[in-house]
Amino acid sequence: MRRKSRILLCFAFLWLLGIAYYMYSGTSVSRKEDWNEIAPEKKSSGVNGEEKSQNLETLPPGKVRWQDFDQDAYVGVTAVRPGQDAYARNKFNQVESDKLRMDRSVPDTRHDHCRRKPWRVDLPATSVVITFHNEARSALLRTIISVLKKSPVHLVKEIILVDDYSDNAEDGALLGRIEKVRVLRNDRREGLMRSRVKGADAAQSKVLTFLDSHCECNERWLEPLLERVAEDKTRVVSPIIDVINMDNFQYVGASADLKGGFDWNLVFKWDYMTPEQRRARQGNPIAPIKTPMIAGGLFVMDKSYFEELGKYDMMMDVWGGENLEISFRVWQCGGSLEIIPCSRVGHVFRKQHPYTFPGGSGTVFARNTRRAAEVWMDEYKNFYYAAVPSARNVPFGNIQSRVEMRRKLNCKTFKWYLENVYPELRVPDHQDIAFGALQQGTNCLDTLGHFADGVVGVYECHNAGGNQEWALTKDKSVKHMDLCLTVVDRAPGSLIKLQGCRENDSRQKWEQIENNSKLRHVGSNFCLDSQNAKNGGLTVEACSPSLSQQWKFSLNLQQ
Ligand SMILES: [Mn+2]
């Protein structure tokens, strides 16, 4: 009896010793690394088991769990006071943003198939890099909390906040109390690109996740992105970017039928997939979408690949053009860009920039864009200069190291990119004198869907090509595909028709006059006029200073 109880006591002691060892090793630094970067073979407990283990862990001194962060104390200090403009500081409604809880729930906007799909959890952990400059505290906090709340614990190694010299250093510093958050601060304004590189350089995990500072991550946003990169490190992947309304902060799902693109002005835009592309996706609506361009605010990229590929152009300032540059670079140097439909992250889209641009926003944007065009676009950069003539006069600095890098990486030509990645972008022909949309104020010349013998009209410019795409050619025709603007009757007030283009037909000859601001029919000397657009269609009229005769091509290729 006595011996038995002694043996039992012995076991109990060993058991206690075991527990003590487990607890101790659970808090040591080396052990902590393992929690976050679990090797696939060690990982067996699944997400729930992981979360339980994490709760047992003691937080480092000075840190709190995200659930325990005092939102009211942090956000209250910068509240909009009565009588102040809620939009003044951030160009979105800060009062509405401040009202929301930091862990508010948002609608699950994913396709049904995503909800049924089991996601891999044996994925590499990521370092989330968020750069900001004078961001609204409530928006920045919600971004961080949504990352921590919506990601499996073991997949987020750390959140690196890069404060790009905000007026109040406490905006960032106070957030450093939250678990996993590290704060870096610039001692002068560096801009998005250099700030992101600083965050990336400090990152400890193998995969980088860049986020804007006014986002909210949705259900299972991270796993689908990490999976694509873990399978192939040359994939650079983005979520579908849902819309957080800048006035009321409602979270609205975005269309899953969009790709990133641009016109020859090199401004980012969303392109609808063509009907054939949409049809091809019906069998697998959640398949990754290859995209010519990323919006740039939110994406995941392998850290070593980011480095091999030249990070960012460190001579770009503030904001703009960097998404263009990294998109050309990734594609032309052998990688790919994808939008992953099962990953959804909300973003506050604004109409204006909330912050000042040292140097003036137009100039900085043109300078950055020129740097991208000069390094990556070969002779096609001339179409950019044709679309934005003022850019020619913006000095863009030295690009030698970027050109050198392109050569060393043995990257493909821009012609290859256009043919293989962005065949939807219409390229001017060597016969063209002017190209693109033919604009009159906010309206554009439009076929209205008509074909041969139809009339033409104007419609609000949509910048999507299609029925608004025209060219003025060297043989003086104004063309849409193989249809030409035709003056059927040489009398003022007569309707212009679309007819098949014919060589040497004087009824189809046009020229630009008065500094390329008008189109004159050569045979009659009448001008293209929209005064009757609402009743009937476009006509020719005696040339006059009327605004209804002012037309401008988006690209003028003649100097
Ligand atoms: Mn943004």
Coordinates of C-alpha atoms and ligand atoms in Angstrom, one line a residue:
M1 CA 0.0 0.0 0.0
R2 CA 2.7 2.4 1.1
R3 CA 5.0 1.5 -1.8
K4 CA 2.1 2.0 -4.2
S5 CA 1.4 5.5 -3.0
R6 CA 5.1 6.3 -3.1
I7 CA 5.1 5.3 -6.8
L8 CA 2.0 7.3 -7.5
L9 CA 3.6 10.3 -5.8
C10 CA 6.7 9.8 -7.9
F11 CA 4.6 9.8 -11.1
A12 CA 2.7 12.9 -9.9
F13 CA 6.0 14.7 -9.4
L14 CA 7.4 13.8 -12.8
W15 CA 4.1 14.9 -14.3
L16 CA 4.4 18.3 -12.6
L17 CA 8.0 18.6 -13.8
G18 CA 6.8 17.9 -17.3
I19 CA 4.1 20.6 -17.2
A20 CA 6.7 23.1 -15.8
Y21 CA 9.1 22.3 -18.6
Y22 CA 6.3 22.6 -21.2
M23 CA 5.2 26.0 -19.8
Y24 CA 8.8 27.3 -19.7
S25 CA 9.7 26.3 -23.2
G26 CA 6.4 27.7 -24.4
T27 CA 7.5 31.2 -23.4
S28 CA 11.1 31.0 -24.5
V29 CA 12.1 32.9 -27.6
S30 CA 13.2 29.9 -29.7
R31 CA 9.9 28.2 -28.9
K32 CA 8.0 31.2 -30.0
E33 CA 9.6 31.3 -33.4
D34 CA 8.3 27.8 -33.9
W35 CA 4.7 28.8 -33.1
N36 CA 4.8 31.2 -36.0
E37 CA 6.7 29.3 -38.6
I38 CA 5.5 25.8 -38.1
A39 CA 7.0 23.3 -40.4
P40 CA 4.4 21.3 -42.3
E41 CA 5.3 18.0 -40.6
K42 CA 5.0 19.5 -37.1
K43 CA 1.6 20.9 -37.9
S44 CA -1.1 18.5 -37.0
S45 CA -3.4 20.1 -34.5
G46 CA -5.3 22.3 -37.0
V47 CA -6.3 25.9 -36.6
N48 CA -8.3 25.5 -33.4
G49 CA -5.6 23.7 -31.5
E50 CA -3.2 26.4 -32.6
E51 CA -5.3 29.1 -31.2
K52 CA -5.7 27.4 -27.8
S53 CA -1.9 26.9 -27.5
Q54 CA -1.4 30.5 -28.3
N55 CA -3.7 31.6 -25.5
L56 CA -1.5 29.7 -23.0
E57 CA 1.5 31.6 -24.1
T58 CA 2.6 34.6 -22.1
L59 CA 2.8 37.8 -24.1
P60 CA 6.1 39.7 -24.1
P61 CA 6.3 42.5 -21.5
G62 CA 4.4 45.6 -22.5
K63 CA 2.2 43.8 -25.1
V64 CA -1.5 43.2 -25.0
R65 CA -3.7 40.8 -26.8
W66 CA -5.6 42.6 -29.6
Q67 CA -8.8 42.0 -27.7
D68 CA -7.5 44.0 -24.8
F69 CA -6.3 47.1 -26.7
D70 CA -8.1 50.2 -25.5
Q71 CA -9.7 51.5 -28.7
D72 CA -11.6 54.4 -27.1
A73 CA -8.5 55.8 -25.4
Y74 CA -6.5 55.6 -28.6
V75 CA -9.0 56.9 -31.1
G76 CA -10.7 59.4 -28.7
V77 CA -7.8 61.7 -28.7
T78 CA -8.1 62.6 -32.4
A79 CA -11.9 62.7 -32.5
V80 CA -13.5 65.2 -34.9
R81 CA -14.8 68.1 -32.7
P82 CA -18.2 69.6 -33.1
G83 CA -18.1 72.2 -35.9
Q84 CA -15.1 70.6 -37.6
D85 CA -15.3 69.1 -41.1
A86 CA -15.4 65.2 -40.8
Y87 CA -13.6 65.0 -44.2
A88 CA -10.9 67.6 -43.6
R89 CA -8.1 65.4 -42.3
N90 CA -8.6 62.2 -44.3
K91 CA -10.8 63.0 -47.2
F92 CA -13.1 60.3 -46.0
N93 CA -15.8 60.6 -43.2
Q94 CA -13.7 60.2 -40.1
V95 CA -16.8 60.5 -37.8
E96 CA -18.2 57.4 -39.3
S97 CA -14.9 55.6 -39.2
D98 CA -14.4 56.5 -35.5
K99 CA -17.9 55.2 -34.6
L100 CA -17.1 51.6 -35.7
R101 CA -15.7 49.0 -33.4
M102 CA -12.1 47.9 -34.3
D103 CA -13.3 44.3 -34.7
R104 CA -16.6 45.0 -36.4
S105 CA -18.0 42.2 -38.6
V106 CA -18.3 42.7 -42.3
P107 CA -20.3 40.7 -44.8
D108 CA -18.6 37.6 -46.2
T109 CA -18.5 38.6 -49.9
R110 CA -16.9 35.5 -51.3
H111 CA -18.3 33.1 -53.8
D112 CA -20.1 30.1 -52.3
H113 CA -17.5 27.8 -53.6
C114 CA -14.9 29.5 -51.5
R115 CA -16.8 28.8 -48.3
R116 CA -16.9 25.0 -49.1
K117 CA -13.3 24.8 -50.0
P118 CA -10.9 23.4 -47.4
W119 CA -7.8 25.6 -47.2
R120 CA -4.3 24.4 -46.6
V121 CA -3.0 25.4 -43.2
D122 CA 0.6 24.1 -43.7
L123 CA 1.6 27.4 -45.2
P124 CA 4.5 29.7 -44.6
A125 CA 3.8 32.5 -42.2
T126 CA 3.9 36.1 -43.5
S127 CA 5.1 39.5 -42.3
V128 CA 2.4 42.1 -42.9
V129 CA 3.8 45.4 -43.9
I130 CA 1.6 48.5 -43.5
T131 CA 2.9 51.9 -44.3
F132 CA 1.1 55.1 -43.4
H133 CA 1.3 58.8 -43.2
N134 CA -1.2 60.7 -41.0
E135 CA -3.8 57.9 -41.3
A136 CA -7.0 58.2 -39.2
R137 CA -6.3 56.2 -36.1
S138 CA -9.6 54.3 -36.3
A139 CA -8.9 53.2 -39.8
L140 CA -5.4 52.2 -39.1
L141 CA -6.4 50.3 -36.0
R142 CA -9.2 48.5 -37.8
T143 CA -6.7 47.4 -40.5
I144 CA -4.4 45.8 -37.9
I145 CA -7.2 44.2 -35.9
S146 CA -8.8 42.7 -39.0
V147 CA -5.5 41.1 -39.9
L148 CA -5.1 39.6 -36.4
K149 CA -8.8 38.6 -36.1
K150 CA -9.2 37.1 -39.6
S151 CA -5.9 35.2 -40.0
P152 CA -4.9 31.9 -38.5
V153 CA -2.5 32.7 -35.6
H154 CA 0.4 30.7 -37.0
L155 CA 0.2 32.4 -40.4
V156 CA 0.9 36.0 -39.2
K157 CA 4.5 36.2 -38.0
E158 CA 4.3 40.0 -37.3
I159 CA 2.7 43.2 -38.4
I160 CA 5.3 45.8 -39.4
L161 CA 4.0 49.3 -39.2
V162 CA 6.1 51.9 -41.1
D163 CA 5.2 55.4 -40.0
D164 CA 6.2 57.6 -42.8
Y165 CA 6.9 60.6 -40.6
S166 CA 3.3 61.3 -39.5
D167 CA 2.8 64.6 -37.6
N168 CA 2.1 62.7 -34.4
A169 CA 4.5 59.9 -33.6
E170 CA 2.1 58.4 -31.1
D171 CA -0.3 57.4 -33.9
G172 CA 2.0 54.5 -34.6
A173 CA 3.9 54.2 -31.4
L174 CA 0.8 53.4 -29.3
L175 CA -0.1 50.6 -31.6
G176 CA 3.2 48.9 -30.8
R177 CA 1.5 47.6 -27.6
I178 CA -0.6 45.2 -29.7
E179 CA 0.7 41.7 -29.9
K180 CA 2.8 41.0 -33.0
V181 CA 3.0 44.7 -34.0
R182 CA 6.4 46.3 -34.6
V183 CA 6.6 50.0 -35.4
L184 CA 9.3 51.6 -37.5
R185 CA 9.3 55.4 -38.0
N186 CA 11.0 57.4 -40.7
D187 CA 12.7 60.6 -39.5
R188 CA 11.7 62.3 -42.7
R189 CA 9.1 61.8 -45.4
E190 CA 10.2 59.0 -47.6
G191 CA 7.0 58.1 -49.5
L192 CA 5.3 54.7 -50.1
M193 CA 8.0 53.0 -52.0
R194 CA 11.0 53.6 -49.7
S195 CA 8.8 53.0 -46.6
R196 CA 7.6 49.6 -48.0
V197 CA 11.2 48.6 -48.7
K198 CA 12.2 49.5 -45.2
G199 CA 9.3 47.3 -43.8
A200 CA 10.3 44.5 -46.2
D201 CA 13.9 44.6 -45.2
A202 CA 12.9 44.3 -41.5
A203 CA 10.5 41.4 -42.1
Q204 CA 11.4 38.1 -40.5
S205 CA 9.3 35.7 -42.6
K206 CA 9.6 34.4 -46.1
V207 CA 6.5 36.0 -47.5
L208 CA 5.6 39.6 -47.5
T209 CA 2.1 41.0 -47.4
F210 CA 1.7 44.6 -48.2
L211 CA -1.5 46.4 -47.1
D212 CA -2.8 49.9 -47.3
S213 CA -3.5 51.6 -43.9
H214 CA -7.3 51.7 -44.5
C215 CA -8.3 48.1 -45.1
E216 CA -10.4 45.4 -43.5
C217 CA -9.6 41.8 -44.2
N218 CA -12.5 39.4 -44.8
E219 CA -13.0 35.7 -43.9
R220 CA -10.1 33.5 -44.9
W221 CA -8.4 36.2 -46.8
L222 CA -4.9 35.1 -46.2
E223 CA -4.8 31.3 -46.9
P224 CA -5.7 31.5 -50.6
L225 CA -3.0 34.1 -51.2
L226 CA -0.3 32.3 -49.3
E227 CA -1.2 29.0 -51.0
R228 CA -0.5 30.5 -54.5
V229 CA 2.8 31.9 -53.4
A230 CA 3.9 28.8 -51.5
E231 CA 3.3 26.7 -54.7
D232 CA 5.3 29.1 -56.9
K233 CA 7.2 32.0 -55.6
T234 CA 7.1 33.9 -58.9
R235 CA 3.4 34.5 -58.4
V236 CA 2.5 37.9 -57.1
V237 CA -1.1 37.8 -55.8
S238 CA -3.8 40.2 -54.8
P239 CA -7.2 39.8 -53.2
I240 CA -10.4 41.1 -54.8
I241 CA -10.6 44.6 -53.3
D242 CA -14.0 45.2 -51.9
V243 CA -15.2 48.7 -51.4
I244 CA -15.5 50.4 -48.0
N245 CA -17.7 53.4 -48.7
M246 CA -15.8 56.6 -47.8
D247 CA -19.0 58.4 -46.6
N248 CA -20.8 55.8 -44.4
F249 CA -18.1 53.0 -44.2
Q250 CA -20.5 50.4 -45.4
Y251 CA -18.6 47.3 -46.7
V252 CA -19.7 46.4 -50.2
G253 CA -18.5 43.4 -52.3
A254 CA -16.7 44.2 -55.5
S255 CA -17.3 42.5 -58.8
A256 CA -15.2 39.3 -59.4
D257 CA -15.1 40.0 -63.2
L258 CA -12.5 42.8 -63.1
K259 CA -8.8 42.9 -64.0
G260 CA -6.3 45.7 -63.5
G261 CA -5.3 47.6 -66.6
F262 CA -4.4 51.0 -68.0
D263 CA -4.7 53.3 -71.0
W264 CA -1.8 55.0 -72.7
N265 CA -2.0 57.7 -70.1
L266 CA -0.7 55.0 -67.8
V267 CA -3.4 55.6 -65.1
F268 CA -4.6 52.4 -63.4
K269 CA -8.1 51.4 -64.3
W270 CA -10.3 48.3 -63.8
D271 CA -11.2 46.5 -67.0
Y272 CA -14.2 44.2 -67.3
M273 CA -13.3 40.8 -68.6
T274 CA -14.4 40.2 -72.1
P275 CA -17.6 38.1 -72.6
E276 CA -15.3 35.2 -73.8
Q277 CA -13.2 35.4 -70.7
R278 CA -16.3 35.4 -68.5
R279 CA -17.7 32.4 -70.3
A280 CA -14.5 30.5 -69.9
R281 CA -14.6 31.0 -66.1
Q282 CA -18.1 29.7 -65.7
G283 CA -16.9 26.2 -65.0
N284 CA -14.5 27.4 -62.3
P285 CA -15.5 30.8 -61.0
I286 CA -12.9 30.9 -58.2
A287 CA -9.9 30.2 -60.4
P288 CA -7.1 32.7 -60.1
I289 CA -7.4 35.6 -62.6
K290 CA -4.3 36.6 -64.5
T291 CA -4.1 40.4 -64.4
P292 CA -1.9 42.8 -66.5
M293 CA -1.6 45.2 -63.6
I294 CA -2.2 45.3 -59.8
A295 CA -3.9 48.1 -58.0
G296 CA -0.8 48.2 -55.9
G297 CA -2.1 48.8 -52.4
L298 CA -2.6 45.1 -51.4
F299 CA -0.6 42.2 -52.5
V300 CA 1.4 39.2 -51.3
M301 CA 4.9 38.4 -52.7
D302 CA 7.7 36.0 -51.7
K303 CA 10.4 38.0 -49.9
S304 CA 13.3 36.5 -51.7
Y305 CA 11.6 37.0 -55.0
F306 CA 10.8 40.6 -54.1
E307 CA 14.6 41.1 -53.5
E308 CA 15.8 39.2 -56.6
L309 CA 13.4 41.3 -58.7
G310 CA 14.7 44.6 -57.4
K311 CA 12.2 45.5 -54.7
Y312 CA 10.9 48.9 -55.7
D313 CA 12.5 51.8 -57.6
M314 CA 13.9 53.7 -54.6
M315 CA 14.0 56.9 -56.6
M316 CA 10.3 57.1 -56.8
D317 CA 8.7 59.6 -54.4
V318 CA 5.5 59.7 -52.3
W319 CA 3.0 57.7 -54.3
G320 CA 2.0 56.7 -57.8
G321 CA 3.5 54.8 -60.7
E322 CA 5.0 52.1 -58.4
N323 CA 2.2 49.6 -59.2
L324 CA 2.8 50.2 -62.9
E325 CA 6.5 49.6 -62.5
I326 CA 6.3 46.5 -60.4
S327 CA 3.6 45.0 -62.7
F328 CA 5.7 45.5 -65.8
R329 CA 8.7 44.2 -64.0
V330 CA 7.1 41.0 -62.6
W331 CA 5.6 40.1 -66.0
Q332 CA 8.5 41.0 -68.2
C333 CA 11.0 39.3 -65.9
G334 CA 9.3 35.9 -65.7
G335 CA 6.7 36.1 -62.9
S336 CA 3.0 36.6 -63.0
L337 CA 0.3 38.7 -61.4
E338 CA -2.9 37.2 -60.1
I339 CA -6.2 38.2 -58.5
I340 CA -7.4 35.5 -56.2
P341 CA -11.2 35.6 -56.0
C342 CA -11.5 33.7 -52.7
S343 CA -9.5 36.3 -50.9
R344 CA -11.4 39.5 -50.2
V345 CA -10.1 42.6 -48.5
G346 CA -12.0 45.9 -48.1
H347 CA -10.4 49.2 -48.9
V348 CA -11.6 52.8 -48.5
F349 CA -11.5 54.3 -52.0
R350 CA -11.3 58.0 -52.1
K351 CA -11.6 60.7 -54.7
Q352 CA -8.7 62.8 -53.5
H353 CA -5.4 62.3 -51.8
P354 CA -5.6 63.1 -48.1
Y355 CA -2.0 64.2 -47.7
T356 CA 0.3 66.7 -49.2
F357 CA 2.7 65.8 -52.0
P358 CA 6.0 67.4 -51.5
G359 CA 6.7 68.6 -55.1
G360 CA 3.1 68.7 -56.2
S361 CA 1.0 65.7 -57.0
G362 CA 0.8 66.0 -60.8
T363 CA 4.6 66.4 -61.1
V364 CA 5.4 63.5 -58.7
F365 CA 3.0 61.2 -60.4
A366 CA 4.4 62.1 -63.9
R367 CA 8.0 61.7 -62.7
N368 CA 7.3 58.2 -61.2
T369 CA 5.4 57.2 -64.2
R370 CA 8.1 58.4 -66.6
R371 CA 10.7 56.4 -64.6
A372 CA 8.5 53.3 -65.2
A373 CA 7.9 54.1 -68.8
E374 CA 11.6 54.8 -69.6
V375 CA 12.9 51.6 -68.0
W376 CA 10.2 49.1 -69.1
M377 CA 8.2 50.3 -72.2
D378 CA 10.8 50.5 -74.9
E379 CA 9.6 52.5 -77.9
Y380 CA 6.0 52.2 -76.7
K381 CA 6.8 54.9 -74.2
N382 CA 6.1 57.3 -77.1
F383 CA 2.4 56.5 -76.9
Y384 CA 2.5 57.6 -73.3
Y385 CA 4.1 60.9 -74.3
A386 CA 1.5 61.3 -77.0
A387 CA -1.3 60.8 -74.4
V388 CA 0.3 63.0 -71.8
P389 CA 2.5 65.6 -73.7
S390 CA 3.2 67.6 -70.5
A391 CA 5.1 64.5 -69.1
R392 CA 7.9 65.2 -71.6
N393 CA 9.0 68.2 -69.6
V394 CA 9.1 66.5 -66.2
P395 CA 12.7 65.5 -65.2
F396 CA 12.8 61.9 -64.1
G397 CA 16.3 61.6 -62.7
N398 CA 18.8 58.8 -63.3
I399 CA 17.5 55.4 -64.3
Q400 CA 20.8 53.7 -65.0
S401 CA 20.7 51.2 -62.2
R402 CA 17.1 50.1 -63.1
V403 CA 18.0 49.7 -66.8
E404 CA 21.1 47.7 -65.7
M405 CA 18.9 45.5 -63.5
R406 CA 16.5 44.8 -66.3
R407 CA 19.4 43.7 -68.5
K408 CA 20.8 41.5 -65.8
L409 CA 17.5 39.8 -65.1
N410 CA 17.2 39.2 -68.8
C411 CA 13.7 40.6 -68.9
K412 CA 11.4 40.4 -71.9
T413 CA 10.4 43.3 -74.1
F414 CA 7.3 45.5 -73.7
K415 CA 6.1 44.2 -77.1
W416 CA 6.1 40.7 -75.5
Y417 CA 4.1 42.1 -72.6
L418 CA 1.5 43.7 -74.8
E419 CA 1.1 40.6 -77.0
N420 CA 1.0 38.0 -74.2
V421 CA -0.3 39.7 -71.1
Y422 CA -2.4 42.7 -72.2
P423 CA -3.7 41.9 -75.7
E424 CA -6.9 43.9 -74.8
L425 CA -4.9 47.2 -74.9
R426 CA -5.3 48.7 -78.4
V427 CA -2.0 49.7 -79.8
P428 CA -1.8 52.6 -82.4
D429 CA -0.9 51.5 -85.9
H430 CA 1.9 53.1 -87.8
Q431 CA -0.7 54.5 -90.1
D432 CA -2.3 56.5 -87.3
I433 CA -1.9 60.2 -86.8
A434 CA -4.2 60.3 -83.8
F435 CA -5.8 57.6 -81.7
G436 CA -8.0 56.6 -78.8
A437 CA -11.2 58.3 -77.6
L438 CA -12.3 61.5 -79.4
Q439 CA -13.4 63.7 -76.5
Q440 CA -15.6 66.7 -76.2
G441 CA -15.7 67.7 -72.6
T442 CA -16.8 64.7 -70.6
N443 CA -18.4 63.1 -73.7
C444 CA -16.8 61.0 -76.4
L445 CA -17.6 60.1 -80.0
D446 CA -19.5 56.8 -79.9
T447 CA -20.8 54.4 -82.5
L448 CA -23.8 53.8 -80.2
G449 CA -23.4 50.1 -81.2
H450 CA -24.3 50.9 -84.8
F451 CA -22.7 49.3 -87.9
A452 CA -22.6 50.2 -91.6
D453 CA -25.0 53.0 -92.5
G454 CA -25.7 53.8 -88.9
V455 CA -25.4 57.3 -87.4
V456 CA -22.9 58.2 -84.7
G457 CA -23.4 60.2 -81.5
V458 CA -21.8 61.1 -78.2
Y459 CA -21.9 59.3 -74.9
E460 CA -20.2 59.9 -71.6
C461 CA -16.5 58.8 -71.9
H462 CA -16.0 55.4 -70.3
N463 CA -12.3 54.9 -71.1
A464 CA -12.9 51.3 -72.0
G465 CA -12.2 51.6 -75.7
G466 CA -15.0 49.6 -77.5
N467 CA -17.4 51.9 -79.2
Q468 CA -15.4 54.9 -78.3
E469 CA -12.2 53.9 -80.0
W470 CA -11.1 55.9 -83.1
A471 CA -8.1 56.6 -85.2
L472 CA -7.3 59.3 -87.6
T473 CA -5.0 57.8 -90.2
K474 CA -2.4 59.1 -92.6
D475 CA -4.8 58.7 -95.5
K476 CA -7.2 61.0 -93.6
S477 CA -9.9 58.6 -92.6
V478 CA -11.5 58.6 -89.1
K479 CA -11.8 55.0 -88.4
H480 CA -13.5 52.6 -85.9
M481 CA -12.4 49.1 -86.9
D482 CA -13.1 49.0 -90.6
L483 CA -15.9 51.6 -90.5
C484 CA -15.2 55.2 -91.4
L485 CA -17.0 58.5 -90.7
T486 CA -18.7 59.4 -94.0
V487 CA -20.2 62.6 -95.2
V488 CA -23.1 61.3 -97.3
D489 CA -24.5 64.7 -98.2
R490 CA -22.2 67.7 -98.5
A491 CA -24.7 70.2 -97.0
P492 CA -24.6 71.7 -93.5
G493 CA -26.8 69.9 -91.1
S494 CA -26.6 66.5 -92.9
L495 CA -26.0 63.4 -90.8
I496 CA -22.7 61.6 -90.7
K497 CA -22.9 57.8 -91.4
L498 CA -20.6 54.9 -90.6
Q499 CA -19.6 53.2 -93.8
G500 CA -17.0 50.6 -94.8
C501 CA -13.7 52.4 -95.3
R502 CA -12.8 52.9 -99.0
E503 CA -9.5 54.1 -100.4
N504 CA -9.7 57.5 -102.2
D505 CA -13.3 58.2 -101.3
S506 CA -13.5 62.0 -100.8
R507 CA -16.5 61.6 -98.6
Q508 CA -14.3 59.9 -95.9
K509 CA -11.4 62.4 -95.8
W510 CA -10.9 64.4 -92.6
E511 CA -8.1 66.6 -91.2
Q512 CA -7.4 68.1 -87.8
I513 CA -7.3 71.9 -87.8
E514 CA -6.7 74.7 -85.3
N515 CA -4.1 73.0 -83.2
N516 CA -5.8 69.6 -83.4
S517 CA -8.9 70.9 -81.8
K518 CA -11.4 70.4 -84.7
L519 CA -12.1 67.8 -87.4
R520 CA -12.8 69.3 -90.8
H521 CA -14.2 67.3 -93.8
V522 CA -11.7 67.9 -96.6
G523 CA -14.1 68.0 -99.5
S524 CA -16.7 70.3 -98.0
N525 CA -14.7 72.3 -95.5
F526 CA -17.5 71.7 -92.9
C527 CA -16.7 70.6 -89.4
L528 CA -17.8 67.6 -87.3
D529 CA -20.5 68.9 -84.9
S530 CA -22.5 67.5 -82.0
Q531 CA -25.2 70.2 -81.8
N532 CA -27.8 67.7 -83.2
A533 CA -26.5 64.7 -81.2
K534 CA -29.7 64.4 -79.2
N535 CA -32.0 64.5 -82.2
G536 CA -30.6 62.2 -84.9
G537 CA -26.8 62.1 -84.5
L538 CA -23.7 64.0 -85.4
T539 CA -23.7 66.3 -88.4
V540 CA -21.3 68.5 -90.4
E541 CA -21.8 72.2 -90.0
A542 CA -20.1 75.4 -91.1
C543 CA -16.9 75.6 -89.0
S544 CA -17.4 78.0 -86.0
P545 CA -15.9 78.5 -82.6
S546 CA -18.8 76.6 -81.1
L547 CA -18.0 74.1 -78.3
S548 CA -20.0 71.5 -80.2
Q549 CA -17.1 71.4 -82.7
Q550 CA -14.3 70.9 -80.3
W551 CA -12.8 67.4 -80.4
K552 CA -9.7 66.0 -79.0
F553 CA -8.1 62.6 -79.5
S554 CA -6.6 61.1 -76.4
L555 CA -3.3 60.5 -78.3
N556 CA -1.9 62.8 -80.9
L557 CA 1.0 61.1 -82.5
Q558 CA 2.1 64.0 -84.6
Q559 CA 4.3 66.6 -83.1
Ligands
MN1 MN -5.5 53.3 -50.4

